[in-house]
mmCIF file of C-alpha atoms and ligand atoms in Angstrom:
data_model
loop_
_atom_site.group_PDB
_atom_site.id
_atom_site.type_symbol
_atom_site.label_atom_id
_atom_site.label_comp_id
_atom_site.label_asym_id
_atom_site.label_seq_id
_atom_site.Cartn_x
_atom_site.Cartn_y
_atom_site.Cartn_z
ATOM 1 C CA UNK I 13 17.513 -87.528 12.942
ATOM 2 C CA UNK I 14 18.019 -88.484 16.566
ATOM 3 C CA UNK I 15 21.341 -88.612 18.338
ATOM 4 C CA UNK I 16 21.437 -92.393 18.520
ATOM 5 C CA UNK I 17 21.119 -92.656 14.721
ATOM 6 C CA UNK I 18 23.936 -90.152 14.289
ATOM 7 C CA UNK I 19 26.216 -92.019 16.699
ATOM 8 C CA UNK I 20 25.342 -95.280 14.918
ATOM 9 C CA UNK I 21 26.425 -93.751 11.594
ATOM 10 C CA UNK I 22 29.736 -92.622 13.098
ATOM 11 C CA UNK I 23 30.269 -96.102 14.552
ATOM 12 C CA UNK I 24 29.455 -97.700 11.220
ATOM 13 C CA UNK I 25 32.202 -95.615 9.638
ATOM 14 C CA UNK I 26 34.663 -96.526 12.412
ATOM 15 C CA UNK I 27 33.781 -100.183 11.988
ATOM 16 C CA UNK I 28 34.443 -99.956 8.263
ATOM 17 C CA UNK I 29 37.854 -98.379 8.906
ATOM 18 C CA UNK I 30 38.651 -101.092 11.427
ATOM 19 C CA UNK I 31 37.503 -103.782 9.035
ATOM 20 C CA UNK I 32 39.734 -102.415 6.257
ATOM 21 C CA UNK I 33 42.691 -101.565 8.479
ATOM 22 C CA UNK I 34 45.121 -103.969 6.765
ATOM 23 C CA UNK I 35 44.400 -102.338 3.433
ATOM 24 C CA UNK I 36 44.447 -98.785 4.817
ATOM 25 C CA UNK I 37 47.594 -99.251 6.893
ATOM 26 C CA UNK I 38 49.829 -101.769 5.122
ATOM 27 C CA UNK I 39 52.734 -100.931 7.446
ATOM 28 C CA UNK I 40 50.707 -101.684 10.558
ATOM 29 C CA UNK I 41 47.558 -100.178 12.015
ATOM 30 C CA UNK I 42 47.935 -97.237 14.414
ATOM 31 C CA UNK I 43 45.996 -96.909 17.662
ATOM 32 C CA UNK I 44 42.188 -96.901 17.396
ATOM 33 C CA UNK I 45 42.143 -93.165 18.200
ATOM 34 C CA UNK I 46 44.621 -92.442 15.401
ATOM 35 C CA UNK I 47 42.355 -94.325 12.994
ATOM 36 C CA UNK I 48 39.457 -91.949 13.692
ATOM 37 C CA UNK I 49 40.702 -89.243 11.359
ATOM 38 C CA UNK I 50 38.958 -87.514 8.457
ATOM 39 C CA UNK I 51 41.823 -88.347 6.098
ATOM 40 C CA UNK I 52 41.377 -92.031 6.902
ATOM 41 C CA UNK I 53 37.564 -91.931 6.750
ATOM 42 C CA UNK I 54 37.449 -90.407 3.275
ATOM 43 C CA UNK I 55 39.358 -93.388 1.935
ATOM 44 C CA UNK I 56 36.596 -95.812 2.914
ATOM 45 C CA UNK I 57 33.726 -93.620 1.685
ATOM 46 C CA UNK I 58 35.492 -92.704 -1.516
ATOM 47 C CA UNK I 59 35.832 -88.960 -1.083
ATOM 48 C CA UNK I 60 38.916 -86.819 -1.487
ATOM 49 C CA UNK I 61 40.210 -84.038 0.742
ATOM 50 C CA UNK I 62 41.954 -80.983 -0.618
ATOM 51 C CA UNK I 63 43.717 -78.378 1.523
ATOM 52 C CA UNK I 64 43.562 -74.951 -0.115
ATOM 53 C CA UNK I 65 45.104 -71.922 1.623
ATOM 54 C CA UNK I 66 41.869 -70.018 1.350
ATOM 55 C CA UNK I 67 38.249 -70.873 0.558
ATOM 56 C CA UNK I 68 36.904 -67.342 0.279
ATOM 57 C CA UNK I 69 34.189 -65.779 2.385
ATOM 58 C CA UNK I 70 30.432 -65.957 2.725
ATOM 59 C CA UNK I 71 27.812 -63.777 4.304
ATOM 60 C CA UNK I 72 25.509 -64.999 7.044
ATOM 61 C CA UNK I 73 23.088 -62.312 8.173
ATOM 62 C CA UNK I 74 25.098 -59.153 8.582
ATOM 63 C CA UNK I 75 28.411 -60.905 9.141
ATOM 64 C CA UNK I 76 31.069 -62.011 6.719
ATOM 65 C CA UNK I 77 32.833 -65.295 7.489
ATOM 66 C CA UNK I 78 35.902 -66.961 6.092
ATOM 67 C CA UNK I 79 34.937 -70.383 4.786
ATOM 68 C CA UNK I 80 36.634 -73.132 6.806
ATOM 69 C CA UNK I 81 35.424 -76.152 4.880
ATOM 70 C CA UNK I 82 33.241 -77.260 1.999
ATOM 71 C CA UNK I 83 31.608 -80.457 0.829
ATOM 72 C CA UNK I 84 31.118 -80.858 -2.909
ATOM 73 C CA UNK I 85 29.067 -84.038 -3.142
ATOM 74 C CA UNK I 86 28.956 -84.290 -6.929
ATOM 75 C CA UNK I 87 32.715 -84.136 -7.269
ATOM 76 C CA UNK I 88 33.250 -86.119 -4.079
ATOM 77 C CA UNK I 89 35.564 -83.505 -2.592
ATOM 78 C CA UNK I 90 35.910 -82.056 0.894
ATOM 79 C CA UNK I 91 38.035 -78.917 1.042
ATOM 80 C CA UNK I 92 39.568 -77.708 4.283
ATOM 81 C CA UNK I 93 41.134 -74.277 4.531
ATOM 82 C CA UNK I 94 44.601 -74.438 6.059
ATOM 83 C CA UNK I 95 44.032 -71.029 7.664
ATOM 84 C CA UNK I 96 42.386 -72.548 10.711
ATOM 85 C CA UNK I 97 44.973 -74.798 12.346
ATOM 86 C CA UNK I 98 45.156 -78.525 12.696
ATOM 87 C CA UNK I 99 42.472 -79.161 15.310
ATOM 88 C CA UNK I 100 39.918 -76.946 13.646
ATOM 89 C CA UNK I 101 40.634 -78.618 10.299
ATOM 90 C CA UNK I 102 40.217 -82.014 11.870
ATOM 91 C CA UNK I 103 36.845 -81.121 13.371
ATOM 92 C CA UNK I 104 35.657 -79.382 10.210
ATOM 93 C CA UNK I 105 36.747 -82.398 8.150
ATOM 94 C CA UNK I 106 34.721 -84.751 10.350
ATOM 95 C CA UNK I 107 31.807 -82.286 10.251
ATOM 96 C CA UNK I 108 31.811 -82.311 6.421
ATOM 97 C CA UNK I 109 31.905 -86.115 6.470
ATOM 98 C CA UNK I 110 28.892 -85.893 8.780
ATOM 99 C CA UNK I 111 27.023 -83.862 6.172
ATOM 100 C CA UNK I 112 28.009 -86.410 3.556
ATOM 101 C CA UNK I 113 26.770 -89.353 5.633
ATOM 102 C CA UNK I 114 23.651 -87.753 7.114
ATOM 103 C CA UNK I 115 22.369 -85.163 4.660
ATOM 104 C CA UNK I 116 22.023 -86.586 1.195
ATOM 105 C CA UNK I 117 20.250 -83.511 -0.110
ATOM 106 C CA UNK I 118 23.272 -81.285 0.515
ATOM 107 C CA UNK I 119 25.053 -81.142 -2.814
ATOM 108 C CA UNK I 120 27.298 -78.213 -1.995
ATOM 109 C CA UNK I 121 27.846 -77.072 1.548
ATOM 110 C CA UNK I 122 30.043 -74.366 3.047
ATOM 111 C CA UNK I 123 31.017 -73.960 6.678
ATOM 112 C CA UNK I 124 32.326 -71.128 8.730
ATOM 113 C CA UNK I 125 34.964 -71.981 11.348
ATOM 114 C CA UNK I 126 33.296 -74.267 13.839
ATOM 115 C CA UNK I 127 33.483 -73.734 17.539
ATOM 116 C CA UNK I 128 31.219 -76.376 18.951
ATOM 117 C CA UNK I 129 30.626 -74.872 22.364
ATOM 118 C CA UNK I 130 27.418 -75.455 24.233
ATOM 119 C CA UNK I 131 26.526 -71.772 24.051
ATOM 120 C CA UNK I 132 26.731 -71.468 20.315
ATOM 121 C CA UNK I 133 25.023 -74.805 19.773
ATOM 122 C CA UNK I 134 21.589 -73.378 20.460
ATOM 123 C CA UNK I 135 21.852 -70.858 17.657
ATOM 124 C CA UNK I 136 23.061 -73.308 15.071
ATOM 125 C CA UNK I 137 20.913 -74.874 12.411
ATOM 126 C CA UNK I 138 19.744 -78.440 13.098
ATOM 127 C CA UNK I 139 21.828 -79.906 10.282
ATOM 128 C CA UNK I 140 24.894 -78.106 11.602
ATOM 129 C CA UNK I 141 24.280 -79.516 15.078
ATOM 130 C CA UNK I 142 23.850 -82.980 13.587
ATOM 131 C CA UNK I 143 27.118 -82.704 11.666
ATOM 132 C CA UNK I 144 28.857 -81.420 14.815
ATOM 133 C CA UNK I 145 27.518 -84.347 16.813
ATOM 134 C CA UNK I 146 28.638 -86.772 14.124
ATOM 135 C CA UNK I 147 32.123 -85.211 14.210
ATOM 136 C CA UNK I 148 32.297 -85.543 18.005
ATOM 137 C CA UNK I 149 31.140 -89.184 17.905
ATOM 138 C CA UNK I 150 33.606 -89.987 15.147
ATOM 139 C CA UNK I 151 36.662 -88.207 16.577
ATOM 140 C CA UNK I 152 36.035 -89.122 20.225
ATOM 141 C CA UNK I 153 34.142 -92.432 20.236
ATOM 142 C CA UNK I 154 32.125 -93.234 23.348
ATOM 143 C CA UNK I 155 34.094 -96.264 24.531
ATOM 144 C CA UNK I 156 37.576 -94.858 23.848
ATOM 145 C CA UNK I 157 36.669 -91.544 25.449
ATOM 146 C CA UNK I 158 35.224 -93.220 28.520
ATOM 147 C CA UNK I 159 38.336 -95.405 28.881
ATOM 148 C CA UNK I 160 40.735 -92.482 28.474
ATOM 149 C CA UNK I 161 38.663 -90.488 30.959
ATOM 150 C CA UNK I 162 38.635 -93.296 33.552
ATOM 151 C CA UNK I 163 42.403 -93.779 33.226
ATOM 152 C CA UNK I 164 42.871 -90.135 34.253
ATOM 153 C CA UNK I 165 40.051 -89.344 36.650
ATOM 154 C CA UNK I 166 38.763 -92.713 37.898
ATOM 155 C CA UNK I 167 35.363 -94.258 37.242
ATOM 156 C CA UNK I 168 32.880 -91.729 35.805
ATOM 157 C CA UNK I 169 31.136 -89.510 36.422
ATOM 158 C CA UNK I 170 33.445 -86.923 37.942
ATOM 159 C CA UNK I 171 31.297 -84.728 40.147
ATOM 160 C CA UNK I 172 32.474 -81.199 40.870
ATOM 161 C CA UNK I 173 33.134 -80.430 44.511
ATOM 162 C CA UNK I 174 35.755 -78.447 46.428
ATOM 163 C CA UNK I 175 38.323 -81.246 46.353
ATOM 164 C CA UNK I 176 37.939 -81.970 42.661
ATOM 165 C CA UNK I 177 38.139 -78.257 41.874
ATOM 166 C CA UNK I 178 41.373 -78.069 43.874
ATOM 167 C CA UNK I 179 42.846 -81.124 42.105
ATOM 168 C CA UNK I 180 42.116 -79.485 38.760
ATOM 169 C CA UNK I 181 42.804 -75.833 39.401
ATOM 170 C CA UNK I 182 44.853 -75.594 42.580
ATOM 171 C CA UNK I 183 44.700 -72.067 43.938
ATOM 172 C CA UNK I 184 42.167 -71.111 41.283
ATOM 173 C CA UNK I 185 39.649 -73.723 42.454
ATOM 174 C CA UNK I 186 37.237 -70.986 43.521
ATOM 175 C CA UNK I 187 36.789 -69.819 39.928
ATOM 176 C CA UNK I 188 35.508 -73.247 38.999
ATOM 177 C CA UNK I 189 33.150 -73.399 41.977
ATOM 178 C CA UNK I 190 31.733 -69.990 41.014
ATOM 179 C CA UNK I 191 31.097 -70.902 37.345
ATOM 180 C CA UNK I 192 27.505 -70.433 36.232
ATOM 181 C CA UNK I 193 25.157 -73.404 36.393
ATOM 182 C CA UNK I 194 24.929 -75.107 33.022
ATOM 183 C CA UNK I 195 28.271 -73.696 31.837
ATOM 184 C CA UNK I 196 30.898 -75.987 30.383
ATOM 185 C CA UNK I 197 33.662 -74.519 32.573
ATOM 186 C CA UNK I 198 34.095 -77.670 34.642
ATOM 187 C CA UNK I 199 34.004 -79.877 31.536
ATOM 188 C CA UNK I 200 36.606 -77.602 29.919
ATOM 189 C CA UNK I 201 38.858 -77.804 33.006
ATOM 190 C CA UNK I 202 38.672 -81.609 32.795
ATOM 191 C CA UNK I 203 39.159 -81.654 28.992
ATOM 192 C CA UNK I 204 42.319 -79.561 29.233
ATOM 193 C CA UNK I 205 43.736 -80.970 32.500
ATOM 194 C CA UNK I 206 47.310 -82.245 32.199
ATOM 195 C CA UNK I 207 47.352 -83.656 35.698
ATOM 196 C CA UNK I 208 44.924 -84.707 38.378
ATOM 197 C CA UNK I 209 45.661 -85.116 42.064
ATOM 198 C CA UNK I 210 49.351 -84.643 41.273
ATOM 199 C CA UNK I 211 49.522 -87.283 38.527
ATOM 200 C CA UNK I 212 50.560 -85.963 35.066
ATOM 201 C CA UNK I 213 49.149 -87.171 31.719
ATOM 202 C CA UNK I 214 48.379 -85.833 28.226
ATOM 203 C CA UNK I 215 45.079 -83.948 28.360
ATOM 204 C CA UNK I 216 42.004 -85.558 26.824
ATOM 205 C CA UNK I 217 41.828 -82.692 24.315
ATOM 206 C CA UNK I 218 45.419 -83.450 23.246
ATOM 207 C CA UNK I 219 44.855 -87.193 23.156
ATOM 208 C CA UNK I 220 41.847 -86.883 20.840
ATOM 209 C CA UNK I 221 43.201 -83.912 18.872
ATOM 210 C CA UNK I 222 40.201 -81.715 19.706
ATOM 211 C CA UNK I 223 39.943 -78.159 20.931
ATOM 212 C CA UNK I 224 39.230 -77.875 24.635
ATOM 213 C CA UNK I 225 35.726 -76.605 23.804
ATOM 214 C CA UNK I 226 34.913 -79.578 21.569
ATOM 215 C CA UNK I 227 36.351 -82.063 24.080
ATOM 216 C CA UNK I 228 34.439 -80.413 26.929
ATOM 217 C CA UNK I 229 31.176 -80.704 25.036
ATOM 218 C CA UNK I 230 31.878 -84.370 24.308
ATOM 219 C CA UNK I 231 32.552 -85.100 28.016
ATOM 220 C CA UNK I 232 29.289 -83.372 28.840
ATOM 221 C CA UNK I 233 27.376 -85.279 26.156
ATOM 222 C CA UNK I 234 28.700 -88.581 27.477
ATOM 223 C CA UNK I 235 27.727 -87.707 31.046
ATOM 224 C CA UNK I 236 31.320 -88.130 32.238
ATOM 225 C CA UNK I 237 31.327 -84.851 34.149
ATOM 226 C CA UNK I 238 28.650 -83.467 36.437
ATOM 227 C CA UNK I 239 28.775 -79.947 37.828
HETATM 228 ZN ZN1 ZN P 19 28.078 -77.668 8.171
#
């Protein structure tokens, strides 16, 4: 499945939420970003989410992982372990919805805690990468992300140079300039920045409720940052 198809599926789900917003939010619809939540999405695709304290462990190769989330297609239930904190649960929830939307053959699926960084991405199974990409497209939609980015950093893309590094990191600008080619360090600095050129704002990671790593990868995917 190519990336465009995956993004289209995420947009289809967002459109359905938008379309049903009066029913979903009888007291008034929240902001578009606040609508892009797993707990909202499951209501339009007729799944349920449960939040157990613990989902047990599973072995992958020689390592034992705590299970962060599961999708039980037959029962129509996504379970998210509360051990992993709000942002991780949010991403895992969207990832499980991705499996539900994209991978019909998956009847029961278990996930370790997800850390969608560029480095780990290469080692992950194709279906896992697809579900991660779905989650990113759903939680940080292209247009809303681009708008929120432009409101903070000006028209994209933001290209790393000495000045930009200084605006982001101040005295630590050198660290950013020394980061390895192809690393997500610059994207992460932008994702987590709470000010730019002296102007404060909520970071993009905070605004979209993503970890800095997940937000950085999304900025990179959308071509908003160039280092
Ligand atoms: Zn998965």
